[in-house]
XYZ file of C-alpha atoms in Angstrom:
399
model
C -74.233 64.181 -64.723
C -76.545 64.321 -61.767
C -79.903 63.597 -63.372
C -78.649 60.402 -65.016
C -79.398 58.494 -61.815
C -83.100 59.366 -61.700
C -85.300 56.675 -63.289
C -87.949 57.294 -65.897
C -91.405 57.070 -64.330
C -92.553 54.524 -66.886
C -90.589 52.559 -69.492
C -91.411 54.000 -73.121
C -81.164 59.193 -66.602
C -70.877 63.088 -66.300
C -71.762 63.500 -61.541
C -70.732 66.444 -59.484
C -72.203 68.214 -56.429
C -74.295 71.317 -57.076
C -72.201 74.283 -58.124
C -73.122 77.939 -57.964
C -75.604 78.895 -60.664
C -74.966 81.589 -63.176
C -76.274 84.868 -61.847
C -79.853 85.206 -63.122
C -81.390 88.278 -64.580
C -83.610 89.879 -61.912
C -87.244 88.893 -62.175
C -88.982 90.926 -64.820
C -92.429 91.085 -66.300
C -92.440 88.889 -69.355
C -92.577 91.010 -72.483
C -95.723 90.753 -74.576
C -94.757 88.993 -77.792
C -97.023 87.879 -80.600
C -97.189 84.234 -81.647
C -95.408 84.831 -84.949
C -92.552 86.536 -83.137
C -92.357 83.689 -80.619
C -92.192 81.157 -83.452
C -89.446 83.152 -85.126
C -87.514 83.443 -81.852
C -87.640 79.672 -81.289
C -86.112 79.104 -84.724
C -83.462 81.786 -84.198
C -82.415 80.187 -80.908
C -81.055 77.172 -82.741
C -78.770 79.230 -84.936
C -77.515 81.317 -82.040
C -76.889 78.162 -80.049
C -74.744 76.615 -82.790
C -72.665 79.783 -82.926
C -71.946 79.249 -79.219
C -70.909 75.602 -79.573
C -74.202 73.818 -78.861
C -75.175 71.197 -81.399
C -78.900 71.311 -80.588
C -81.310 73.715 -78.885
C -84.947 72.927 -78.160
C -87.816 74.325 -76.080
C -89.506 72.166 -73.450
C -92.757 72.487 -71.576
C -91.955 72.465 -67.848
C -94.809 70.280 -66.618
C -92.927 67.282 -65.210
C -95.665 65.845 -63.024
C -95.360 62.551 -64.881
C -91.782 62.197 -63.563
C -92.470 63.055 -59.939
C -93.606 59.643 -58.705
C -90.556 57.912 -60.189
C -88.231 60.472 -58.599
C -89.753 60.044 -55.140
C -89.685 56.236 -55.369
C -86.028 56.307 -56.419
C -85.127 58.558 -53.496
C -87.144 56.484 -51.036
C -85.254 53.374 -52.118
C -81.994 55.140 -51.230
C -80.591 54.780 -54.739
C -79.092 58.280 -54.508
C -76.566 57.133 -51.889
C -74.596 60.020 -50.354
C -76.107 62.591 -52.691
C -78.259 64.192 -50.009
C -78.726 67.288 -52.135
C -80.914 65.220 -54.462
C -83.375 64.522 -51.639
C -83.169 67.920 -49.976
C -85.268 69.613 -52.624
C -87.894 66.867 -52.902
C -90.556 67.539 -55.482
C -89.045 70.882 -56.531
C -86.913 68.915 -58.964
C -90.059 68.060 -60.886
C -91.555 71.552 -60.521
C -89.396 74.145 -62.299
C -92.067 76.797 -61.766
C -91.528 76.449 -58.001
C -87.768 76.670 -58.331
C -88.007 79.842 -60.435
C -91.467 81.448 -60.079
C -92.925 82.554 -63.374
C -91.224 79.818 -65.407
C -93.346 78.556 -68.302
C -90.712 77.049 -70.616
C -87.189 75.641 -70.542
C -84.704 76.246 -73.317
C -82.774 72.968 -73.318
C -79.342 72.713 -74.885
C -76.695 70.088 -75.440
C -72.989 70.446 -76.158
C -70.791 67.568 -77.407
C -67.645 66.750 -75.450
C -66.048 63.858 -77.356
C -62.461 65.108 -77.901
C -62.037 66.412 -81.417
C -58.670 64.774 -82.080
C -59.482 61.269 -80.793
C -59.238 58.170 -83.007
C -62.020 57.387 -85.448
C -62.657 54.052 -83.728
C -62.767 55.750 -80.333
C -65.167 53.257 -78.737
C -62.962 50.274 -79.508
C -59.910 52.275 -78.416
C -61.487 53.149 -75.058
C -62.612 49.584 -74.387
C -59.088 48.336 -75.119
C -57.636 50.717 -72.517
C -59.645 48.940 -69.825
C -57.320 45.970 -70.361
C -54.108 47.966 -69.882
C -53.009 47.652 -66.225
C -50.463 50.465 -66.569
C -53.070 53.028 -67.590
C -55.622 54.891 -65.502
C -58.986 55.468 -67.167
C -60.601 58.884 -66.733
C -64.096 59.388 -68.108
C -64.075 61.133 -71.469
C -66.121 64.080 -70.268
C -63.544 64.936 -67.573
C -60.391 65.036 -69.695
C -60.729 68.707 -70.568
C -62.024 71.819 -68.862
C -64.781 71.830 -66.253
C -68.004 71.781 -68.256
C -69.962 73.671 -65.587
C -68.078 76.874 -66.342
C -68.105 76.429 -70.105
C -71.825 75.729 -70.440
C -72.970 78.318 -67.903
C -70.999 81.004 -69.700
C -72.356 80.001 -73.113
C -75.944 79.752 -71.861
C -75.613 83.168 -70.277
C -74.464 84.519 -73.643
C -77.489 82.907 -75.280
C -79.828 84.527 -72.753
C -78.180 87.894 -73.379
C -78.702 87.424 -77.127
C -82.409 86.818 -76.519
C -82.550 89.941 -74.387
C -81.159 92.063 -77.211
C -84.037 90.842 -79.372
C -87.025 91.113 -77.023
C -85.917 93.220 -74.075
C -85.715 92.170 -70.457
C -87.353 88.898 -69.468
C -87.199 86.560 -66.495
C -84.738 83.696 -66.757
C -82.221 81.549 -64.904
C -79.367 79.472 -66.286
C -78.531 75.952 -65.066
C -75.875 73.355 -65.836
C -75.997 70.371 -63.511
C -76.028 72.916 -60.726
C -79.453 73.010 -59.113
C -82.506 70.794 -58.475
C -83.513 70.466 -62.121
C -84.438 67.163 -63.793
C -82.225 67.791 -66.773
C -82.810 64.560 -68.671
C -86.577 64.759 -68.148
C -86.689 68.317 -69.474
C -84.363 67.546 -72.380
C -86.373 64.509 -73.461
C -89.637 66.432 -73.082
C -88.204 69.086 -75.400
C -87.128 66.584 -78.038
C -83.347 66.643 -77.535
C -83.480 62.851 -77.313
C -84.972 60.111 -75.167
C -83.912 58.575 -71.872
C -81.982 55.407 -72.632
C -82.058 52.257 -70.541
C -78.838 53.424 -68.856
C -80.798 56.602 -67.828
C -78.689 58.950 -69.979
C -80.190 61.001 -72.786
C -79.821 59.444 -76.243
C -80.269 60.831 -79.718
C -80.290 58.980 -83.024
C -78.079 61.611 -84.646
C -75.816 62.430 -81.707
C -75.549 59.451 -79.370
C -75.064 60.463 -75.718
C -71.617 62.068 -75.513
C -72.839 65.540 -74.654
C -73.529 67.848 -71.721
C -76.953 69.302 -70.960
C -77.902 72.795 -69.877
C -81.105 74.764 -69.424
C -82.475 78.272 -69.308
C -85.769 78.510 -67.428
C -87.738 81.374 -68.956
C -90.992 83.229 -68.425
C -91.819 83.653 -72.109
C -94.280 81.190 -73.738
C -92.103 79.950 -76.570
C -93.653 77.166 -78.679
C -92.675 73.846 -77.085
C -91.032 71.170 -79.202
C -92.508 67.641 -79.188
C -90.894 64.879 -77.154
C -88.721 62.279 -78.898
C -89.951 58.679 -78.976
C -87.563 56.091 -77.465
C -85.475 54.014 -79.859
C -83.695 51.486 -77.635
C -85.948 48.635 -78.708
C -84.883 45.295 -77.219
C -81.215 46.305 -76.909
C -79.707 45.853 -73.439
C -75.993 46.259 -74.150
C -75.638 49.070 -71.600
C -77.172 46.866 -68.902
C -75.062 43.823 -69.721
C -71.726 45.652 -69.819
C -72.048 47.517 -66.495
C -69.120 46.215 -64.388
C -70.940 46.517 -61.063
C -74.517 45.721 -62.084
C -75.595 49.273 -61.261
C -78.334 49.308 -63.916
C -80.857 47.212 -62.020
C -83.326 47.091 -64.885
C -84.085 49.251 -67.905
C -84.304 52.926 -66.865
C -83.394 52.232 -63.230
C -79.879 52.856 -61.915
C -78.691 52.356 -58.339
C -76.080 55.086 -57.896
C -74.596 53.247 -54.921
C -73.198 50.626 -57.305
C -72.248 52.980 -60.142
C -68.512 53.542 -60.644
C -69.139 57.163 -61.589
C -70.848 57.687 -58.246
C -68.256 55.697 -56.286
C -65.277 57.574 -57.724
C -66.818 61.068 -57.733
C -69.729 61.521 -55.338
C -69.035 58.934 -52.634
C -66.936 60.356 -49.810
C -66.109 57.290 -47.712
C -64.477 53.923 -48.308
C -65.441 52.200 -51.520
C -67.353 49.024 -50.605
C -64.905 46.145 -50.874
C -67.072 43.947 -53.159
C -67.111 46.766 -55.719
C -63.370 47.459 -55.769
C -62.297 44.649 -58.088
C -65.014 45.431 -60.680
C -63.703 49.015 -60.845
C -60.600 47.774 -62.648
C -58.472 50.754 -63.720
C -61.356 53.249 -63.820
C -60.222 56.009 -61.464
C -62.660 58.830 -62.298
C -66.040 58.038 -63.769
C -67.033 55.224 -66.098
C -68.068 55.254 -69.756
C -68.808 51.556 -70.260
C -72.551 51.896 -70.821
C -71.940 54.598 -73.421
C -69.160 52.678 -75.126
C -71.519 49.736 -75.575
C -74.397 51.812 -76.950
C -74.831 51.424 -80.734
C -76.174 54.957 -81.060
C -72.793 56.386 -80.071
C -71.384 55.550 -83.463
C -73.110 58.833 -84.331
C -71.623 60.794 -81.407
C -70.533 64.305 -82.357
C -67.051 65.662 -81.769
C -66.573 68.675 -79.519
C -66.391 71.959 -81.406
C -64.831 73.904 -78.522
C -61.148 73.592 -77.552
C -62.207 73.563 -73.880
C -62.809 69.820 -74.156
C -59.437 68.957 -75.682
C -57.525 66.419 -73.587
C -55.362 67.862 -70.800
C -52.734 66.262 -68.553
C -52.352 63.333 -70.928
C -55.645 61.925 -69.648
C -56.222 59.978 -72.840
C -53.574 57.481 -71.608
C -52.182 58.499 -68.194
C -49.714 56.352 -66.267
C -51.452 55.238 -63.067
C -48.316 55.098 -60.911
C -47.358 58.625 -61.995
C -50.797 59.969 -61.063
C -50.570 58.312 -57.664
C -47.325 60.166 -57.045
C -48.871 63.627 -57.359
C -48.676 65.622 -54.139
C -51.719 67.636 -53.086
C -50.047 70.786 -54.432
C -49.402 69.092 -57.780
C -52.961 67.774 -57.881
C -54.389 71.264 -57.357
C -52.000 72.911 -59.784
C -52.308 70.385 -62.604
C -56.084 70.083 -62.321
C -56.893 73.769 -62.081
C -59.986 74.269 -64.247
C -60.718 70.516 -64.343
C -63.870 68.882 -62.963
C -61.645 66.283 -61.290
C -60.325 68.843 -58.840
C -63.749 68.902 -57.169
C -63.238 65.515 -55.501
C -60.032 66.586 -53.751
C -56.644 64.922 -53.444
C -57.692 62.355 -50.822
C -60.454 60.788 -52.911
C -58.184 60.940 -55.947
C -55.619 58.811 -54.087
C -58.358 56.504 -52.816
C -59.534 55.835 -56.369
C -56.016 55.344 -57.679
C -55.162 52.942 -54.850
C -58.057 50.724 -55.920
C -56.929 50.903 -59.542
C -53.363 50.062 -58.562
C -54.521 47.073 -56.532
C -56.447 45.717 -59.482
C -53.484 46.317 -61.792
C -51.083 44.670 -59.337
C -53.209 41.527 -59.325
C -52.945 41.355 -63.125
C -49.371 42.547 -63.588
C -47.756 40.268 -60.995
C -47.538 37.381 -63.459
C -47.389 39.142 -66.820
C -45.397 42.339 -66.177
C -42.972 42.034 -63.242
C -41.509 45.492 -63.847
C -44.932 47.159 -63.632
C -45.815 45.104 -60.569
C -42.605 46.294 -58.879
C -43.441 49.949 -59.656
C -46.926 49.529 -58.214
C -45.672 47.855 -55.033
C -43.105 50.600 -54.480
C -45.657 53.382 -55.015
C -48.179 51.845 -52.642
C -45.625 51.116 -49.915
C -44.205 54.633 -50.134
C -47.647 56.012 -49.342
C -48.500 53.782 -46.390
C -46.947 55.767 -43.554
C -48.177 59.203 -44.644
C -51.636 58.315 -45.991
C -54.844 59.452 -44.351
C -56.929 56.666 -42.770
C -59.215 56.601 -45.818
C -56.355 56.283 -48.279
C -54.420 53.867 -46.052
C -57.372 51.455 -46.003
C -57.395 51.295 -49.784
C -53.596 51.097 -50.047
C -53.564 48.134 -47.655
C -56.286 46.479 -49.708
C -54.341 47.130 -52.898
C -51.185 45.522 -51.524
C -53.232 42.532 -50.399
C -54.168 41.918 -54.054
C -50.553 41.007 -54.776
C -50.311 37.230 -55.360
C -46.817 37.432 -53.862
C -48.387 38.503 -50.558
C -50.136 35.123 -50.123
């Protein structure tokens, strides 16, 4: 998700472009509520949230001044790459009260997305798939329904439930859809801490979850922040295929496979193509390596069940989808946001890497890959053609 790329200001960040926010309740004068009632409401929120599929709900203070300097330095260094929308709003990302006037608290929520029917040893299973040249690897979070729609709808229901209890109040719902520092707010509210890979981590839930927020104008009691528990571990840093995690808590999106396959619109830099391997949409390596993810929760909603066989899709078959098939098959999927051209671009890189490996060990697979790439050459757009030509050049038989 977007905020994963923003570094923590001091040592102790799923991404997609901004989507339309849920329609907010019109600004209203915050109801006058006694402290006992506010305390009771904060407790009730957690139960209501679980009924809606969230595994944790907390309340965060919205003063993020401590994160502002780190955000600006990260942007100035250009680590956001093509994600101009991250720079367009400047310091508003660290000032929720400027984004939604009257905001005094953020209700922060997380929802697990690890497919419910996956294998018990899912981390080992996913790492093994990276060594299968016939298979395309799609990030776990993107194998089901688009999380933006699911979380926004559920958060809106939660806000409506609050309204039935206290009357009209000012609020606005967000899910990776506006200039909000989601990880900073979530960690400030005690949902977890920012790990060295910049994602939010929790000792009881790992990091395989989505984040969402409701900015509110009612002074709910704020939960305390969670202390970091990464210690000296650096497994997420060491496993990153492209060296995108420059140092603990600092990620250069321009080198991140999630950014390259989702956010980046142009050609993938050639030095980074081979390290991508068969990862065609997103990358989970840093999460697979994290010890805390042995405690990751399974999704409780069917929305995140695997679709389109994305737990083990055939890469050549995916490359053969026409634009109409791409749009039809991926209706309701977050993958559809990147469009058919970037989908083919990513797959061409994956096929080139697989061709290099399969040429000696699996002649039949190598022949399928060559045929698929050559069939695309004459009709491909310039962007796709560049990557197809590169992929064919990876064939040892072409030397």
